[in-house]
PDB file of C-alpha atoms in Angstrom:
ATOM      1  CA  MET A 103      23.596   1.694 -10.244  1.00 46.00           C
ATOM      2  CA  SER A 104      20.214   2.599  -8.816  1.00 61.00           C
ATOM      3  CA  LYS A 105      17.247   0.293  -9.092  1.00 84.00           C
ATOM      4  CA  ARG A 106      14.826   1.162 -11.894  1.00 88.00           C
ATOM      5  CA  TRP A 107      11.058   1.150 -11.448  1.00 91.00           C
ATOM      6  CA  ILE A 108       7.910   1.235 -13.539  1.00 90.00           C
ATOM      7  CA  ILE A 109       4.882   2.460 -11.623  1.00 91.00           C
ATOM      8  CA  ILE A 110       1.509   0.874 -12.364  1.00 91.00           C
ATOM      9  CA  GLY A 111      -1.110   3.587 -11.925  1.00 91.00           C
ATOM     10  CA  ALA A 112      -0.589   7.157 -13.140  1.00 92.00           C
ATOM     11  CA  GLY A 113      -2.960   8.711 -10.620  1.00 92.00           C
ATOM     12  CA  GLY A 114      -2.534  10.616  -7.379  1.00 93.00           C
ATOM     13  CA  HIS A 115      -1.159   7.691  -5.398  1.00 95.00           C
ATOM     14  CA  GLY A 116       1.210   6.896  -8.248  1.00 94.00           C
ATOM     15  CA  MET A 117       2.620  10.407  -8.041  1.00 94.00           C
ATOM     16  CA  VAL A 118       3.329  10.021  -4.315  1.00 96.00           C
ATOM     17  CA  VAL A 119       4.977   6.660  -4.973  1.00 95.00           C
ATOM     18  CA  ALA A 120       7.137   8.194  -7.729  1.00 95.00           C
ATOM     19  CA  GLU A 121       8.374  10.900  -5.387  1.00 96.00           C
ATOM     20  CA  THR A 122       9.006   8.273  -2.701  1.00 96.00           C
ATOM     21  CA  ILE A 123      11.144   6.266  -5.147  1.00 94.00           C
ATOM     22  CA  GLU A 124      13.044   9.446  -6.004  1.00 95.00           C
ATOM     23  CA  ALA A 125      13.601  10.061  -2.270  1.00 96.00           C
ATOM     24  CA  MET A 126      14.993   6.521  -2.013  1.00 94.00           C
ATOM     25  CA  GLY A 127      17.618   7.545  -4.587  1.00 94.00           C
ATOM     26  CA  GLU A 128      16.247   5.193  -7.225  1.00 93.00           C
ATOM     27  CA  GLU A 129      15.094   5.733 -10.799  1.00 93.00           C
ATOM     28  CA  VAL A 130      11.547   5.990 -12.173  1.00 93.00           C
ATOM     29  CA  LEU A 131      11.393   4.902 -15.832  1.00 91.00           C
ATOM     30  CA  GLY A 132       7.735   5.731 -16.280  1.00 92.00           C
ATOM     31  CA  PHE A 133       4.157   4.755 -15.551  1.00 93.00           C
ATOM     32  CA  PHE A 134       1.738   2.210 -16.898  1.00 89.00           C
ATOM     33  CA  ASP A 135      -1.964   3.062 -16.851  1.00 86.00           C
ATOM     34  CA  ASP A 136      -5.089   1.585 -18.445  1.00 82.00           C
ATOM     35  CA  ASP A 137      -6.069   5.098 -19.529  1.00 80.00           C
ATOM     36  CA  GLN A 138      -3.990   5.482 -22.661  1.00 77.00           C
ATOM     37  CA  THR A 139      -5.069   9.104 -23.092  1.00 83.00           C
ATOM     38  CA  LYS A 140      -2.503   9.856 -20.382  1.00 84.00           C
ATOM     39  CA  LYS A 141       0.857  10.566 -22.008  1.00 85.00           C
ATOM     40  CA  ASN A 142       2.906  11.681 -19.030  1.00 88.00           C
ATOM     41  CA  CYS A 143       2.791  11.969 -15.257  1.00 88.00           C
ATOM     42  CA  LEU A 144       5.219  14.145 -13.274  1.00 91.00           C
ATOM     43  CA  ASP A 145       7.200  14.499 -16.521  1.00 89.00           C
ATOM     44  CA  TYR A 146       7.617  10.725 -16.780  1.00 92.00           C
ATOM     45  CA  PRO A 147       6.138   8.912 -19.796  1.00 92.00           C
ATOM     46  CA  VAL A 148       3.005   6.791 -19.531  1.00 91.00           C
ATOM     47  CA  LEU A 149       3.912   3.585 -21.363  1.00 84.00           C
ATOM     48  CA  ASP A 150       1.675   1.059 -23.080  1.00 72.00           C
ATOM     49  CA  SER A 151       1.626  -2.605 -22.075  1.00 58.00           C
ATOM     50  CA  GLN A 152       4.053  -3.521 -24.879  1.00 57.00           C
ATOM     51  CA  SER A 153       6.720  -1.106 -23.685  1.00 56.00           C
ATOM     52  CA  PHE A 154       8.160  -3.282 -20.963  1.00 53.00           C
ATOM     53  CA  ASP A 155       8.810  -6.879 -20.011  1.00 53.00           C
ATOM     54  CA  ASN A 156       7.653  -7.959 -16.553  1.00 52.00           C
ATOM     55  CA  ASP A 157      10.517 -10.494 -16.469  1.00 52.00           C
ATOM     56  CA  THR A 158      13.263  -7.893 -16.936  1.00 59.00           C
ATOM     57  CA  ASN A 159      15.682  -8.479 -14.080  1.00 64.00           C
ATOM     58  CA  ASP A 160      16.827  -4.909 -13.536  1.00 75.00           C
ATOM     59  CA  ILE A 161      13.352  -3.338 -13.566  1.00 82.00           C
ATOM     60  CA  ASP A 162      10.906  -3.604 -10.703  1.00 85.00           C
ATOM     61  CA  PHE A 163       7.204  -2.812 -10.702  1.00 86.00           C
ATOM     62  CA  VAL A 164       5.091  -1.201  -8.015  1.00 91.00           C
ATOM     63  CA  ILE A 165       1.297  -1.376  -8.116  1.00 93.00           C
ATOM     64  CA  ALA A 166       0.565   2.207  -7.080  1.00 93.00           C
ATOM     65  CA  ILE A 167      -3.212   1.894  -6.985  1.00 93.00           C
ATOM     66  CA  GLY A 168      -5.009   2.839  -3.789  1.00 93.00           C
ATOM     67  CA  ASN A 169      -8.067   0.659  -4.437  1.00 94.00           C
ATOM     68  CA  ASN A 170      -7.380  -2.662  -2.724  1.00 95.00           C
ATOM     69  CA  GLU A 171      -9.483  -4.753  -5.102  1.00 95.00           C
ATOM     70  CA  ILE A 172      -7.760  -3.372  -8.193  1.00 92.00           C
ATOM     71  CA  ARG A 173      -4.302  -3.710  -6.630  1.00 93.00           C
ATOM     72  CA  HIS A 174      -5.159  -7.321  -5.761  1.00 93.00           C
ATOM     73  CA  ALA A 175      -6.242  -7.991  -9.368  1.00 90.00           C
ATOM     74  CA  TYR A 176      -3.021  -6.535 -10.801  1.00 87.00           C
ATOM     75  CA  ALA A 177      -0.889  -8.604  -8.433  1.00 88.00           C
ATOM     76  CA  HIS A 178      -2.636 -11.733  -9.674  1.00 85.00           C
ATOM     77  CA  LYS A 179      -1.975 -10.733 -13.288  1.00 81.00           C
ATOM     78  CA  GLY A 180       1.720 -11.211 -12.668  1.00 72.00           C
ATOM     79  CA  PHE A 181       2.718  -7.673 -11.728  1.00 68.00           C
ATOM     80  CA  SER A 182       3.695  -8.728  -8.230  1.00 62.00           C
ATOM     81  CA  HIS A 183       7.013  -7.268  -7.070  1.00 69.00           C
ATOM     82  CA  LYS A 184       9.341  -8.515  -4.374  1.00 72.00           C
ATOM     83  CA  ARG A 185      10.795  -5.219  -3.183  1.00 85.00           C
ATOM     84  CA  LYS A 186       9.250  -2.584  -0.938  1.00 93.00           C
ATOM     85  CA  VAL A 187       8.845   1.141  -1.467  1.00 95.00           C
ATOM     86  CA  ILE A 188       9.611   2.898   1.833  1.00 96.00           C
ATOM     87  CA  HIS A 189      10.050   6.645   2.166  1.00 97.00           C
ATOM     88  CA  PRO A 190      13.199   7.645   4.086  1.00 97.00           C
ATOM     89  CA  SER A 191      11.081   9.650   6.557  1.00 97.00           C
ATOM     90  CA  ALA A 192       9.053   6.582   7.573  1.00 98.00           C
ATOM     91  CA  VAL A 193       9.938   5.025  10.937  1.00 98.00           C
ATOM     92  CA  ILE A 194      10.048   1.222  10.850  1.00 98.00           C
ATOM     93  CA  SER A 195      10.933  -0.754  13.979  1.00 98.00           C
ATOM     94  CA  ARG A 196      13.885  -3.099  13.545  1.00 97.00           C
ATOM     95  CA  ASN A 197      11.702  -5.723  15.248  1.00 98.00           C
ATOM     96  CA  SER A 198       8.833  -5.447  12.770  1.00 98.00           C
ATOM     97  CA  THR A 199       8.443  -7.198   9.410  1.00 97.00           C
ATOM     98  CA  VAL A 200       7.266  -5.687   6.145  1.00 97.00           C
ATOM     99  CA  ASP A 201       6.495  -8.096   3.307  1.00 95.00           C
ATOM    100  CA  SER A 202       7.113  -7.723  -0.412  1.00 92.00           C
ATOM    101  CA  GLY A 203       5.290  -5.188  -2.561  1.00 92.00           C
ATOM    102  CA  THR A 204       4.286  -2.967   0.343  1.00 96.00           C
ATOM    103  CA  MET A 205       4.428   0.843   0.072  1.00 96.00           C
ATOM    104  CA  ILE A 206       5.146   2.974   3.138  1.00 98.00           C
ATOM    105  CA  MET A 207       4.637   6.664   2.546  1.00 97.00           C
ATOM    106  CA  PRO A 208       6.162   9.803   4.156  1.00 97.00           C
ATOM    107  CA  GLY A 209       5.845  10.033   7.921  1.00 97.00           C
ATOM    108  CA  ALA A 210       4.317   6.588   8.441  1.00 98.00           C
ATOM    109  CA  ILE A 211       5.268   4.647  11.585  1.00 98.00           C
ATOM    110  CA  VAL A 212       5.448   0.898  12.248  1.00 98.00           C
ATOM    111  CA  ASN A 213       6.303   0.023  15.833  1.00 98.00           C
ATOM    112  CA  ALA A 214       7.832  -3.042  17.472  1.00 98.00           C
ATOM    113  CA  LYS A 215       6.849  -6.592  16.504  1.00 98.00           C
ATOM    114  CA  SER A 216       4.208  -5.587  13.976  1.00 98.00           C
ATOM    115  CA  ASN A 217       3.832  -7.687  10.837  1.00 98.00           C
ATOM    116  CA  ILE A 218       2.779  -5.990   7.590  1.00 98.00           C
ATOM    117  CA  GLY A 219       1.628  -8.236   4.731  1.00 97.00           C
ATOM    118  CA  LYS A 220       2.207  -8.111   0.979  1.00 95.00           C
ATOM    119  CA  HIS A 221       1.112  -5.228  -1.261  1.00 95.00           C
ATOM    120  CA  CYS A 222      -0.116  -3.097   1.624  1.00 97.00           C
ATOM    121  CA  ILE A 223      -0.207   0.700   1.680  1.00 98.00           C
ATOM    122  CA  LEU A 224       0.696   2.571   4.843  1.00 98.00           C
ATOM    123  CA  ASN A 225      -0.192   6.035   3.691  1.00 97.00           C
ATOM    124  CA  THR A 226       1.098   9.457   4.735  1.00 97.00           C
ATOM    125  CA  ASN A 227       1.435   9.902   8.527  1.00 98.00           C
ATOM    126  CA  SER A 228      -0.379   6.657   9.324  1.00 98.00           C
ATOM    127  CA  SER A 229       0.594   4.861  12.519  1.00 98.00           C
ATOM    128  CA  VAL A 230       0.735   1.135  13.247  1.00 98.00           C
ATOM    129  CA  ASP A 231       1.613   0.504  16.857  1.00 98.00           C
ATOM    130  CA  HIS A 232       3.240  -2.495  18.512  1.00 98.00           C
ATOM    131  CA  GLU A 233       2.300  -6.113  17.732  1.00 98.00           C
ATOM    132  CA  CYS A 234      -0.217  -5.359  15.010  1.00 98.00           C
ATOM    133  CA  VAL A 235      -0.819  -7.856  12.211  1.00 98.00           C
ATOM    134  CA  LEU A 236      -1.925  -6.615   8.780  1.00 98.00           C
ATOM    135  CA  GLY A 237      -2.944  -9.070   6.085  1.00 98.00           C
ATOM    136  CA  ASP A 238      -2.090  -8.682   2.414  1.00 97.00           C
ATOM    137  CA  PHE A 239      -3.540  -5.766   0.388  1.00 97.00           C
ATOM    138  CA  VAL A 240      -4.501  -3.702   3.439  1.00 98.00           C
ATOM    139  CA  HIS A 241      -4.587   0.092   2.998  1.00 98.00           C
ATOM    140  CA  VAL A 242      -4.118   2.280   6.065  1.00 98.00           C
ATOM    141  CA  ALA A 243      -5.115   5.734   4.790  1.00 98.00           C
ATOM    142  CA  PRO A 244      -3.450   9.054   5.713  1.00 98.00           C
ATOM    143  CA  ALA A 245      -3.359   9.849   9.445  1.00 98.00           C
ATOM    144  CA  ALA A 246      -5.166   6.629  10.425  1.00 98.00           C
ATOM    145  CA  THR A 247      -4.013   5.112  13.725  1.00 98.00           C
ATOM    146  CA  LEU A 248      -3.906   1.475  14.782  1.00 98.00           C
ATOM    147  CA  ALA A 249      -3.284   0.999  18.499  1.00 98.00           C
ATOM    148  CA  GLY A 250      -1.315  -1.975  19.814  1.00 97.00           C
ATOM    149  CA  ASN A 251      -2.256  -5.592  19.048  1.00 98.00           C
ATOM    150  CA  VAL A 252      -4.742  -4.742  16.295  1.00 98.00           C
ATOM    151  CA  GLU A 253      -5.385  -7.326  13.555  1.00 98.00           C
ATOM    152  CA  VAL A 254      -6.545  -6.282  10.084  1.00 98.00           C
ATOM    153  CA  GLY A 255      -7.621  -8.912   7.569  1.00 98.00           C
ATOM    154  CA  GLU A 256      -6.730  -9.123   3.894  1.00 98.00           C
ATOM    155  CA  GLY A 257      -7.922  -6.298   1.665  1.00 98.00           C
ATOM    156  CA  SER A 258      -9.394  -4.079   4.346  1.00 98.00           C
ATOM    157  CA  LEU A 259      -9.312  -0.286   4.175  1.00 98.00           C
ATOM    158  CA  ILE A 260      -8.755   1.846   7.262  1.00 98.00           C
ATOM    159  CA  GLY A 261     -10.088   5.278   6.259  1.00 98.00           C
ATOM    160  CA  MET A 262      -8.410   8.639   6.721  1.00 98.00           C
ATOM    161  CA  GLY A 263      -8.032   9.651  10.341  1.00 98.00           C
ATOM    162  CA  ALA A 264      -9.734   6.514  11.651  1.00 98.00           C
ATOM    163  CA  VAL A 265      -8.664   5.123  15.033  1.00 98.00           C
ATOM    164  CA  VAL A 266      -8.694   1.427  15.929  1.00 98.00           C
ATOM    165  CA  LEU A 267      -8.456   0.645  19.657  1.00 98.00           C
ATOM    166  CA  PRO A 268      -6.129  -2.001  21.124  1.00 98.00           C
ATOM    167  CA  TYR A 269      -6.816  -5.703  20.510  1.00 98.00           C
ATOM    168  CA  VAL A 270      -9.595  -5.038  17.984  1.00 98.00           C
ATOM    169  CA  LYS A 271      -9.805  -7.518  15.090  1.00 98.00           C
ATOM    170  CA  ILE A 272     -10.974  -6.272  11.705  1.00 98.00           C
ATOM    171  CA  GLY A 273     -11.996  -8.951   9.228  1.00 98.00           C
ATOM    172  CA  LYS A 274     -11.141  -9.390   5.561  1.00 98.00           C
ATOM    173  CA  TRP A 275     -12.240  -6.870   2.912  1.00 98.00           C
ATOM    174  CA  CYS A 276     -13.787  -4.448   5.402  1.00 98.00           C
ATOM    175  CA  LYS A 277     -14.071  -0.684   5.031  1.00 98.00           C
ATOM    176  CA  ILE A 278     -13.522   1.549   8.049  1.00 98.00           C
ATOM    177  CA  GLY A 279     -14.942   5.022   7.399  1.00 98.00           C
ATOM    178  CA  ALA A 280     -12.892   8.189   7.614  1.00 98.00           C
ATOM    179  CA  GLY A 281     -12.697   9.450  11.190  1.00 98.00           C
ATOM    180  CA  ALA A 282     -14.316   6.334  12.643  1.00 98.00           C
ATOM    181  CA  VAL A 283     -13.325   5.090  16.098  1.00 98.00           C
ATOM    182  CA  VAL A 284     -13.414   1.298  16.106  1.00 98.00           C
ATOM    183  CA  VAL A 285     -13.945  -0.079  19.614  1.00 98.00           C
ATOM    184  CA  LYS A 286     -14.970  -3.680  18.843  1.00 97.00           C
ATOM    185  CA  ASP A 287     -14.295  -6.416  16.308  1.00 97.00           C
ATOM    186  CA  VAL A 288     -15.584  -6.032  12.738  1.00 98.00           C
ATOM    187  CA  PRO A 289     -16.726  -9.152  10.798  1.00 98.00           C
ATOM    188  CA  ASP A 290     -15.494  -9.901   7.273  1.00 98.00           C
ATOM    189  CA  GLY A 291     -16.830  -7.706   4.499  1.00 97.00           C
ATOM    190  CA  LYS A 292     -18.487  -5.076   6.673  1.00 98.00           C
ATOM    191  CA  THR A 293     -18.378  -1.282   6.440  1.00 98.00           C
ATOM    192  CA  VAL A 294     -18.354   0.659   9.698  1.00 98.00           C
ATOM    193  CA  ILE A 295     -18.667   4.414  10.261  1.00 98.00           C
ATOM    194  CA  GLY A 296     -19.011   6.834  13.128  1.00 97.00           C
ATOM    195  CA  VAL A 297     -17.893   7.345  16.734  1.00 97.00           C
ATOM    196  CA  PRO A 298     -18.062   4.737  18.031  1.00 97.00           C
ATOM    197  CA  ALA A 299     -18.029   2.860  14.708  1.00 96.00           C
ATOM    198  CA  LYS A 300     -21.163   0.929  13.800  1.00 96.00           C
ATOM    199  CA  ILE A 301     -21.983  -1.330  10.864  1.00 95.00           C
ATOM    200  CA  LYS A 302     -23.449   0.685   8.034  1.00 87.00           C
TER     201      LYS A 302
END
């Protein structure tokens, strides 16, 4: 019997997660979304909060919300899940670790001895090279690249197509702009943009 899932977030990221779960050979029961005007998503029903029990043993939940702050808030409301959603086309080193609740989308790569925290998103065609450490609730956006030995603190966003050079440390709850090239450490809570990336 395949595992059954309810997806929290009936938006664009939720749709990608649903198709990833399908590719894993598992079953999507439906979505939950705060916007109750939504009735279906990808032909699955959008359920209200009374339609499921978070303690049901044979149903898992995935917080398919790209915004790190909102995903963090949902996890602390008790919607935390222990399993991972990993697309079959993703390449994950046998010597890396991926923690619970993390979503790894089509074409993503995690190389040797990298550690990925809880409730992270490694989005489409993102690349995490060897010996990187990602804190909880990190989002590595599509086509972003982390070189070897990069550290990314809790809740930080690495924007689409951004590049982070080797040994750079990015603090907690930072935002790295799309296409930025990060050549030096970024303190907690900062936004950086440009080539080379500078604090906004």
